[in-house]
RNA sequence: GCCUGGGUGGUGGAAUCGGUAUACACGAGGGACUUAAAAUCCCUUGAGAUUUAUCUCGUGCGGGUUCAAGUCCCGCCCCAGGCACCA
C-alpha cells in the first residue's frame, strides 16, 4: 500500500466546483440541436419557483432524471436536458402579496436563487436554452397558442357557474378544486356566475382516452387519466310527463312552413297546429306569398319578417317539402335547436336530379323548382346547433329520390329518420291529416341518461337535480310549489356552503301534480327532486332504479318508494331486494320482452327498441369538462383578445365582438402596474389600467377594449417542452425541423401529483397543434415516469412541522455527489423514500471510503482469478438505471466496492486499470463530479461523459461452478458446489449422497425428484 | 364507497418466470488501533430452542392451489395517494 499521505484528501467543494466550471466552458451539455446524430430528449417537469427556493423533493426528482440523462449520454446519445421556470401564477403572486413586494422583483430574485441551486446539483442542463413562462419572449407564444385555439373554435366564452376562490380572488378549473377547496390556498371554493374563457378539451375526450391504449406509460397513470375522463356508455331515454290538468304549459314556439302549391290550411297543418296548441305550445302557420310559383328569397324574407314581428326566439320549425328546405336554411341562420322535416326536398342541383321530373311537371314549373332548390347548405353548422333534427319521410315519396335520400343519409344519422309505411309525399292529396309521431316530439318529456337501460322496467321514480329547468317551467302545475321552492333554494345554497359538514344522508322532495310515464310499460311514476342528482352530469335527471342502483336504493328506502327487481343474480342471494340492493350483472326478469336475456343483451335490445320508437338512443357521456382558462389576476399572460362594439353591431351581435390580436402585435405585454392586487369583483387587476384596456379594433379601427383576464398557468406548462428546442427562434413558436428531430419527448420524469392535470392538458394541446399541422405527432411523451415523494422520518415534510430538509444545507454539508447518491439510495424512485439524517451520514462515509479505495489501489498483486464481478457490475448497474431502479444500482455499486476492497492487495496492474475505469464509469451518472475526478486521474483526455458506457464480457459473467440447493419436501437441507453444465441425472445422484441429505433420507422413500437447472433440486419423500 | 399503490428484521429497503426470504445500507452490540476520543478497520445482529453439528417458526390476518408461495387464487384487516352521490 502506498503511503496514505500521498493520497489527496476528498475535498468535494473543490472538486465539484472545478468540474462544473470545466463542463460549462466545454459546453459539454449543449448538444447541437441541428446536427445531433442520436437525439435524446430527457425532460423533467420544470419547477414553479417558490419563496423558499428548491425543495429537497425537487432535487430528488431532478437529480433522478439527470442520472438517466447522463446514462443515455454515456450510451452515445446526444442528450438534450433543458430546464426552466414555471414562474407565472397565483402561487408566486400570493407570496409577493404576503410579503408586500412587487411580483416582478420577487420573480427576479427567485430566478437567481433557483438557477443557483439548480447549478449546484450538478445536473447536465443545457443552460443556453432555458424557458421562463413570465418572459415576453415566451408568453408571446402562449398567447399565439391561445389564438390558434380561438381561431379553430376551441377557445370560447360562456357564462358559467365557476369555481371561485374568495382568497385568491379568481376562478379555478374543476381540476384545481380539491375536495371543495382551492388547490393552492385551501380556502373553501364558492360558485359564481361569470363569463369565462374555456378550451374545448371535451372535443378531444375520446382521443385522449383512446391513445391511452397504446402510449407507453405506467398503468396507474393511465388509469388515473381514464378515470378523470370518465367515459360511460349507455342511453338517453325520454319519459313523457303528464299532469293532473291533462295539459302542459311548456312554452315552445313552433313555426309550421308549408310547401309548393300548398297552404297553411290544408293537410296535416291544421291538425298538427291544434294538437300542439293543446299541448301548450304557441304555433304559427303562415301563408307564404305566391305559393304557386315560389321564389326562395321572397319566402325567406317573408318568414324573417314574421319572425321579427312575433318576436320568435329559440323556436322550432316543422317544414313540409319546400318548406323543409326553407326550414334548414332558417336553422342555419338562426341556430335553431329543433327541426322536423316532413318530406323535405333536397339540396341537389345536379341535372340528373331534375331530369327525373321531365314530363311530370311543366318546363316553367321545373324552372321554379330548380331555382328554389339550388342552394348550398352548411350541414355541419345546422347539426352542431340543433339538438334534435327529425326527418319524417313517406316510404313511397316520388320526390325523395335515391340521390336525395343518399344526401340525407350521408349527412345525418340513422336515428334521425322516421319512415312512414305506404305513404308518399305526405301532402293533402294523400289525406295526411295526422302525424302521430309529431306528438311525441313536441310533448313534454323528461330526458335522462343511464348506463343501465336494461333496467328500464325497474324504474319506479324519477329524480331531478334541484337546478333542473323543468321545475321552473312547470311551476304552475306543481301543487306543492312552496315546499318545492324551499327545497330547491336550500339545496342550491348547500352546494355553495359547507357540503363537507353534511351527512351523506340523502334528502329530497316529491313534485306533486306531475308524473312521468315509463315509456316501456306506460306506468305513471312519481317525480322527485333531490340533490344527490347532479345538474352538471348527463341531463341533470335520472330514472331511479332502486333495485339495482345503490343510491336510488337508499333513497327509496328512506322515502318508502317502490322497489321492483328486474335483474336476477346468477348465484342467488339469501337477502331479498328489500334488504340489499344488487347492482351487478345477471338475467333480466319482470321485463316483458326482455325477460330471460342477460343484462348486456338486454341493453342492446332495449336501445334498439327505444330508437325505433324515437324514445331514446345510445349515448356516451364523459365526466371531463371543458377547461376554464381565464383568471382574474395580474401575474399571467394577458388573453390576446380585443372587444369591438362597432364590429359587434355591424354583425348584429348582442354585444361587442371578440377579435383576436393580430400575430404581428404579439405579445400583448403585461403592463407595469404598481398596484397589481385583485379586487375580487370578478374582474382582473388589468381592468384598472385604462391605458392597457383602451385600444383600437384591429379590424375596423374603431375604439375598442382589451380582454383583462390572463390565462391559467397550466396553459404555460401545457406546451413548454415544445418550446425548449426552439428557443433561438423568435419568429415562430415551434420550429418544424427542430421538433421533428427532438420531439416527442423521449423520457419525461415528474411528480405523480401531475398525472391528471398537467399531463392531460399537455396531451390535449399537443393534439390540437398536431391537427393544425404545427407538429407531426399527437402524443407528447414517449415515456412518462412518475416518481414518489420524499418524507422525513415517515412524515410529509412541511414548514409547520419544521421537518423540511433544505437542499442548500445538505449540499454545503455533504456535497452534491453524496446527496445525489443518498437520494438515489433512499428507496424505489417510483415510491419515494424516507430521508433519515444518519442515512446521509452513512452515504458520506461510503463516498469517503470509495475515494480512498480508488486511490489506494496499487496493482502490485499477482492478479485475481475471478473477475466476473467487474463485468457483472457493469451489466446490472446498466440494467438498473435503464429501469430507473436507482436504489438497487447504488447497492450493486457498494457490493462492487466491497469486493474491490476485499481483493485490493491481489490485483495486478492490468486489473487495477480496468477496475478503476469501472469504478468511475458505473458511478458517473449518479455521482458525476467524483467520477470525472477519478477519470482524469487515469490520464484520460476526454470527459467521462463523452465516453461510452463500458461493455461487459458476457462469457465472463457466468461462473463455471454454481451452488446447487438441495431441498427435501421444499425445505433447504444442503448446498453443494457443482459444475455449471452438470447433467440432471448426475445432479440427482450426487445430491442424495451428501452427509446431511443421507441423514435426512434415512428410513424415507424417495417419491419424486424435481430439478431446476442451475438452481435447485427438490427431493419429495 | 370506488380506483391505484403498498404492508418483509430495531430502521430505510432487496428479492425477473412461483425455486436459497431479509441483498445493500442505517442502527445496535462486541473487538482492534489510540494515553483517550473521533475517524478507520474487523466480527455479530429475524425470533425461539439447543448437545453450537443442528432443529422449529417466520414476508399484515385466515383459507386454498403446488414438490415448492413474499410472489398465484379466494375471503378479510390496516396504511398512503387519488376520486367521491358521475346515474
Coordinates of N, CA, C and O in Angstrom, one line a residue, chain A residues 797-894:
Chain A
X797 N -43.1 16.2 4.6 CA -42.3 17.5 5.0 C -43.2 18.7 4.9 O -43.9 18.9 3.9
X798 N -43.2 19.5 5.9 CA -44.0 20.7 5.8 C -43.3 21.7 6.8 O -42.7 21.4 7.8
X799 N -43.5 23.0 6.4 CA -42.9 24.0 7.2 C -43.5 24.0 8.6 O -42.7 24.2 9.6
X800 N -44.8 23.8 8.7 CA -45.4 23.8 10.0 C -44.9 22.8 11.0 O -44.8 23.0 12.2
X801 N -44.5 21.6 10.4 CA -43.9 20.6 11.2 C -42.4 20.8 11.5 O -41.9 20.1 12.4
X802 N -41.9 21.7 10.7 CA -40.4 22.0 11.0 C -39.5 20.9 10.6 O -38.4 20.8 11.1
X803 N -40.0 20.0 9.7 CA -39.1 18.9 9.3 C -38.7 19.0 7.8 O -38.5 18.0 7.1
X804 N -38.5 20.2 7.4 CA -38.2 20.4 6.0 C -36.6 20.3 5.8 O -35.9 20.8 6.6
X805 N -36.2 19.5 4.8 CA -34.8 19.4 4.5 C -34.4 20.5 3.5 O -35.0 20.6 2.4
X806 N -33.5 21.3 3.9 CA -33.0 22.4 3.0 C -31.9 21.9 2.1 O -30.8 21.5 2.6
X807 N -32.1 21.9 0.8 CA -31.0 21.4 -0.1 C -29.7 22.2 0.1 O -28.6 21.6 0.0
X808 N -29.8 23.5 0.3 CA -28.6 24.3 0.4 C -27.7 23.7 1.6 O -26.5 23.6 1.4
X809 N -28.4 23.5 2.7 CA -27.6 23.0 3.8 C -26.9 21.6 3.6 O -25.8 21.4 3.9
X810 N -27.7 20.8 2.9 CA -27.2 19.4 2.6 C -26.0 19.5 1.6 O -25.0 18.8 1.8
X811 N -26.2 20.4 0.6 CA -25.1 20.5 -0.4 C -23.8 21.0 0.3 O -22.7 20.6 0.0
X812 N -24.0 21.9 1.2 CA -22.9 22.5 2.0 C -22.2 21.5 2.8 O -21.0 21.4 2.9
X813 N -23.1 20.7 3.5 CA -22.5 19.7 4.4 C -21.9 18.5 3.7 O -20.8 18.0 4.2
X814 N -22.6 18.0 2.7 CA -22.1 16.7 2.1 C -21.5 16.8 0.7 O -20.8 15.9 0.3
X815 N -21.9 17.9 0.0 CA -21.6 18.0 -1.4 C -22.6 17.3 -2.3 O -23.4 16.5 -1.8
X816 N -22.6 17.7 -3.5 CA -23.7 17.2 -4.5 C -23.6 15.7 -4.7 O -24.7 15.1 -4.7
X817 N -22.5 15.2 -4.9 CA -22.4 13.7 -5.2 C -23.0 12.9 -4.1 O -23.7 11.9 -4.3
X818 N -22.6 13.2 -2.8 CA -23.1 12.4 -1.7 C -24.7 12.5 -1.6 O -25.4 11.5 -1.4
X819 N -25.2 13.8 -1.7 CA -26.6 14.0 -1.6 C -27.3 13.2 -2.8 O -28.3 12.6 -2.6
X820 N -26.7 13.4 -4.0 CA -27.3 12.7 -5.1 C -27.4 11.2 -4.9 O -28.4 10.5 -5.1
X821 N -26.3 10.6 -4.4 CA -26.2 9.2 -4.1 C -27.2 8.8 -3.0 O -27.9 7.8 -3.2
X822 N -27.3 9.6 -2.0 CA -28.2 9.2 -0.9 C -29.6 9.3 -1.4 O -30.4 8.4 -1.1
X823 N -29.9 10.3 -2.2 CA -31.3 10.4 -2.7 C -31.7 9.2 -3.5 O -32.8 8.7 -3.5
X824 N -30.7 8.7 -4.3 CA -30.9 7.5 -5.1 C -31.1 6.3 -4.3 O -31.9 5.4 -4.6
X825 N -30.5 6.3 -3.1 CA -30.4 5.0 -2.3 C -31.6 4.9 -1.4 O -31.9 3.8 -0.9
X826 N -32.3 6.0 -1.2 CA -33.4 6.1 -0.2 C -34.5 5.0 -0.4 O -35.0 4.5 0.5
X827 N -34.8 4.7 -1.6 CA -35.8 3.7 -1.9 C -36.1 3.8 -3.4 O -35.5 4.4 -4.2
X828 N -37.1 3.0 -3.8 CA -37.5 2.9 -5.2 C -38.0 4.3 -5.7 O -38.7 5.0 -5.0
X829 N -37.5 4.7 -6.8 CA -37.7 6.0 -7.4 C -39.2 6.3 -7.6 O -39.7 7.4 -7.4
X830 N -40.0 5.2 -7.9 CA -41.4 5.4 -8.1 C -42.2 5.5 -6.8 O -43.3 6.0 -6.8
X831 N -41.6 5.0 -5.8 CA -42.3 5.0 -4.5 C -41.9 6.2 -3.6 O -42.6 6.5 -2.6
X832 N -40.8 6.8 -3.9 CA -40.3 7.9 -3.0 C -39.4 7.2 -1.9 O -39.0 6.1 -2.0
X833 N -39.3 7.9 -0.8 CA -38.5 7.4 0.3 C -38.4 8.3 1.5 O -39.0 9.3 1.5
X834 N -37.8 7.8 2.5 CA -37.8 8.5 3.7 C -36.4 9.0 4.0 O -35.4 8.2 4.1
X835 N -36.2 10.3 4.2 CA -34.9 10.9 4.5 C -34.6 10.7 6.0 O -35.4 11.1 6.8
X836 N -33.5 10.1 6.2 CA -33.0 10.0 7.6 C -31.6 10.5 7.7 O -30.7 10.2 6.9
X837 N -31.4 11.4 8.6 CA -30.1 12.1 8.7 C -28.9 11.2 8.8 O -27.9 11.3 8.1
X838 N -29.1 10.1 9.6 CA -27.9 9.2 9.8 C -27.7 8.4 8.5 O -26.6 7.9 8.3
X839 N -28.7 8.3 7.7 CA -28.5 7.6 6.4 C -27.6 8.4 5.5 O -26.8 7.9 4.8
X840 N -27.8 9.7 5.5 CA -27.0 10.6 4.7 C -25.6 10.6 5.2 O -24.6 10.6 4.4
X841 N -25.4 10.5 6.5 CA -24.1 10.4 7.1 C -23.4 9.1 6.6 O -22.2 9.1 6.3
X842 N -24.2 8.1 6.6 CA -23.7 6.8 6.1 C -23.2 6.9 4.7 O -22.1 6.4 4.3
X843 N -23.9 7.6 3.8 CA -23.5 7.8 2.5 C -22.2 8.6 2.4 O -21.4 8.3 1.5
X844 N -22.1 9.6 3.2 CA -20.9 10.4 3.2 C -19.7 9.5 3.5 O -18.6 9.6 2.9
X845 N -19.9 8.6 4.5 CA -18.8 7.7 4.8 C -18.5 6.8 3.7 O -17.3 6.5 3.4
X846 N -19.5 6.3 3.0 CA -19.3 5.5 1.8 C -18.4 6.2 0.7 O -17.5 5.6 0.2
X847 N -18.8 7.4 0.5 CA -18.1 8.2 -0.6 C -16.7 8.4 -0.2 O -15.8 8.2 -1.0
X848 N -16.5 8.6 1.0 CA -15.1 8.8 1.5 C -14.3 7.5 1.4 O -13.2 7.5 0.9
X849 N -15.0 6.4 1.7 CA -14.3 5.1 1.6 C -14.0 4.8 0.2 O -12.9 4.3 -0.2
X850 N -14.9 5.2 -0.7 CA -14.7 4.9 -2.1 C -13.5 5.7 -2.6 O -12.7 5.2 -3.4
X851 N -13.4 6.9 -2.2 CA -12.3 7.8 -2.5 C -10.9 7.1 -2.2 O -10.1 7.0 -3.1
X852 N -10.8 6.7 -1.0 CA -9.5 6.1 -0.6 C -9.3 4.7 -1.3 O -8.2 4.3 -1.6
X853 N -10.4 4.0 -1.4 CA -10.3 2.7 -2.1 C -9.7 2.9 -3.5 O -8.8 2.2 -3.9
X854 N -10.2 3.9 -4.2 CA -9.8 4.1 -5.5 C -8.3 4.5 -5.6 O -7.6 3.9 -6.4
X855 N -7.9 5.4 -4.8 CA -6.6 5.9 -4.9 C -5.5 5.0 -4.2 O -4.4 5.1 -4.5
X856 N -6.0 4.1 -3.4 CA -5.1 3.2 -2.7 C -4.7 2.0 -3.6 O -3.8 1.2 -3.3
X857 N -5.6 1.7 -4.6 CA -5.3 0.5 -5.5 C -4.0 0.7 -6.2 O -3.7 1.7 -6.9
X858 N -3.1 -0.3 -5.9 CA -1.7 -0.1 -6.5 C -1.4 -1.1 -7.6 O -0.6 -0.8 -8.5
X859 N -2.0 -2.3 -7.6 CA -1.7 -3.2 -8.7 C -0.4 -3.9 -8.5 O 0.2 -4.3 -9.5
X860 N 0.0 -4.1 -7.3 CA 1.3 -4.9 -7.1 C 1.1 -6.3 -6.8 O 2.0 -7.1 -6.6
X861 N -0.2 -6.8 -6.9 CA -0.5 -8.2 -6.5 C -0.2 -9.1 -7.7 O 0.2 -8.7 -8.8
X862 N -0.6 -10.4 -7.5 CA -0.3 -11.4 -8.5 C -1.4 -11.5 -9.5 O -1.4 -12.2 -10.5
X863 N -2.5 -10.9 -9.2 CA -3.7 -11.0 -10.1 C -4.7 -11.9 -9.4 O -4.4 -12.9 -8.8
X864 N -6.0 -11.5 -9.6 CA -7.1 -12.2 -9.0 C -7.7 -13.1 -10.1 O -7.8 -12.7 -11.3
X865 N -8.0 -14.4 -9.8 CA -8.5 -15.3 -10.8 C -9.9 -14.9 -11.3 O -10.2 -14.8 -12.5
X866 N -10.8 -14.7 -10.3 CA -12.2 -14.5 -10.7 C -12.5 -13.0 -10.8 O -12.5 -12.3 -9.8
X867 N -12.7 -12.5 -12.0 CA -13.0 -11.1 -12.1 C -14.4 -10.9 -12.7 O -14.8 -9.8 -13.2
X868 N -15.3 -11.9 -12.6 CA -16.6 -11.8 -13.1 C -17.4 -10.6 -12.5 O -18.2 -10.0 -13.1
X869 N -17.0 -10.3 -11.2 CA -17.6 -9.2 -10.5 C -17.6 -7.9 -11.4 O -18.6 -7.1 -11.3
X870 N -16.5 -7.7 -12.1 CA -16.4 -6.4 -12.9 C -17.5 -6.4 -13.9 O -18.3 -5.4 -14.1
X871 N -17.5 -7.4 -14.7 CA -18.5 -7.5 -15.8 C -19.9 -7.5 -15.3 O -20.8 -6.8 -15.9
X872 N -20.1 -8.2 -14.2 CA -21.5 -8.3 -13.7 C -22.0 -6.9 -13.2 O -23.1 -6.6 -13.4
X873 N -21.1 -6.2 -12.6 CA -21.4 -4.9 -12.1 C -21.8 -4.0 -13.2 O -22.8 -3.3 -13.2
X874 N -21.0 -4.0 -14.3 CA -21.4 -3.1 -15.5 C -22.7 -3.5 -16.0 O -23.6 -2.7 -16.3
X875 N -23.0 -4.8 -16.1 CA -24.2 -5.3 -16.6 C -25.4 -4.8 -15.7 O -26.3 -4.2 -16.2
X876 N -25.4 -5.2 -14.5 CA -26.6 -5.0 -13.7 C -26.8 -3.5 -13.4 O -28.0 -3.1 -13.3
X877 N -25.8 -2.7 -13.2 CA -26.0 -1.3 -13.0 C -26.6 -0.6 -14.2 O -27.6 0.1 -14.1
X878 N -26.1 -1.0 -15.4 CA -26.7 -0.5 -16.6 C -28.2 -0.9 -16.7 O -29.1 -0.1 -17.0
X879 N -28.5 -2.1 -16.4 CA -29.9 -2.6 -16.5 C -30.8 -1.8 -15.4 O -31.9 -1.4 -15.7
X880 N -30.2 -1.7 -14.2 CA -31.0 -1.0 -13.2 C -31.3 0.5 -13.6 O -32.4 0.9 -13.4
X881 N -30.3 1.1 -14.1 CA -30.5 2.5 -14.5 C -31.5 2.6 -15.6 O -32.4 3.5 -15.6
X882 N -31.5 1.7 -16.5 CA -32.5 1.8 -17.6 C -33.9 1.6 -17.0 O -34.8 2.2 -17.5
X883 N -34.0 0.8 -16.0 CA -35.3 0.6 -15.3 C -35.6 1.7 -14.3 O -36.6 1.6 -13.6
X884 N -34.7 2.6 -14.2 CA -34.8 3.7 -13.2 C -34.9 3.1 -11.8 O -35.5 3.7 -10.9
X885 N -34.2 1.9 -11.6 CA -34.2 1.3 -10.3 C -32.8 1.7 -9.7 O -31.9 0.9 -9.6
X886 N -32.8 3.0 -9.2 CA -31.5 3.6 -8.8 C -31.1 3.0 -7.5 O -29.9 2.9 -7.2
X887 N -32.0 2.7 -6.6 CA -31.5 2.3 -5.3 C -30.8 0.9 -5.4 O -29.8 0.7 -4.7
X888 N -31.2 0.1 -6.3 CA -30.5 -1.2 -6.4 C -29.2 -1.0 -7.1 O -28.2 -1.7 -6.9
X889 N -29.2 0.0 -8.0 CA -27.9 0.3 -8.8 C -26.9 0.7 -7.8 O -25.7 0.3 -7.8
X890 N -27.2 1.6 -6.8 CA -26.3 2.0 -5.8 C -25.8 0.8 -4.9 O -24.7 0.7 -4.6
X891 N -26.8 0.0 -4.6 CA -26.5 -1.2 -3.8 C -25.5 -2.1 -4.5 O -24.5 -2.6 -3.9
X892 N -25.7 -2.3 -5.8 CA -24.8 -3.1 -6.6 C -23.4 -2.5 -6.6 O -22.4 -3.2 -6.6
X893 N -23.4 -1.2 -6.7 CA -22.1 -0.5 -6.7 C -21.3 -0.7 -5.4 O -20.1 -0.9 -5.3
X894 N -22.1 -0.6 -4.3 CA -21.5 -0.9 -3.0 C -20.9 -2.3 -2.9 O -19.8 -2.5 -2.3

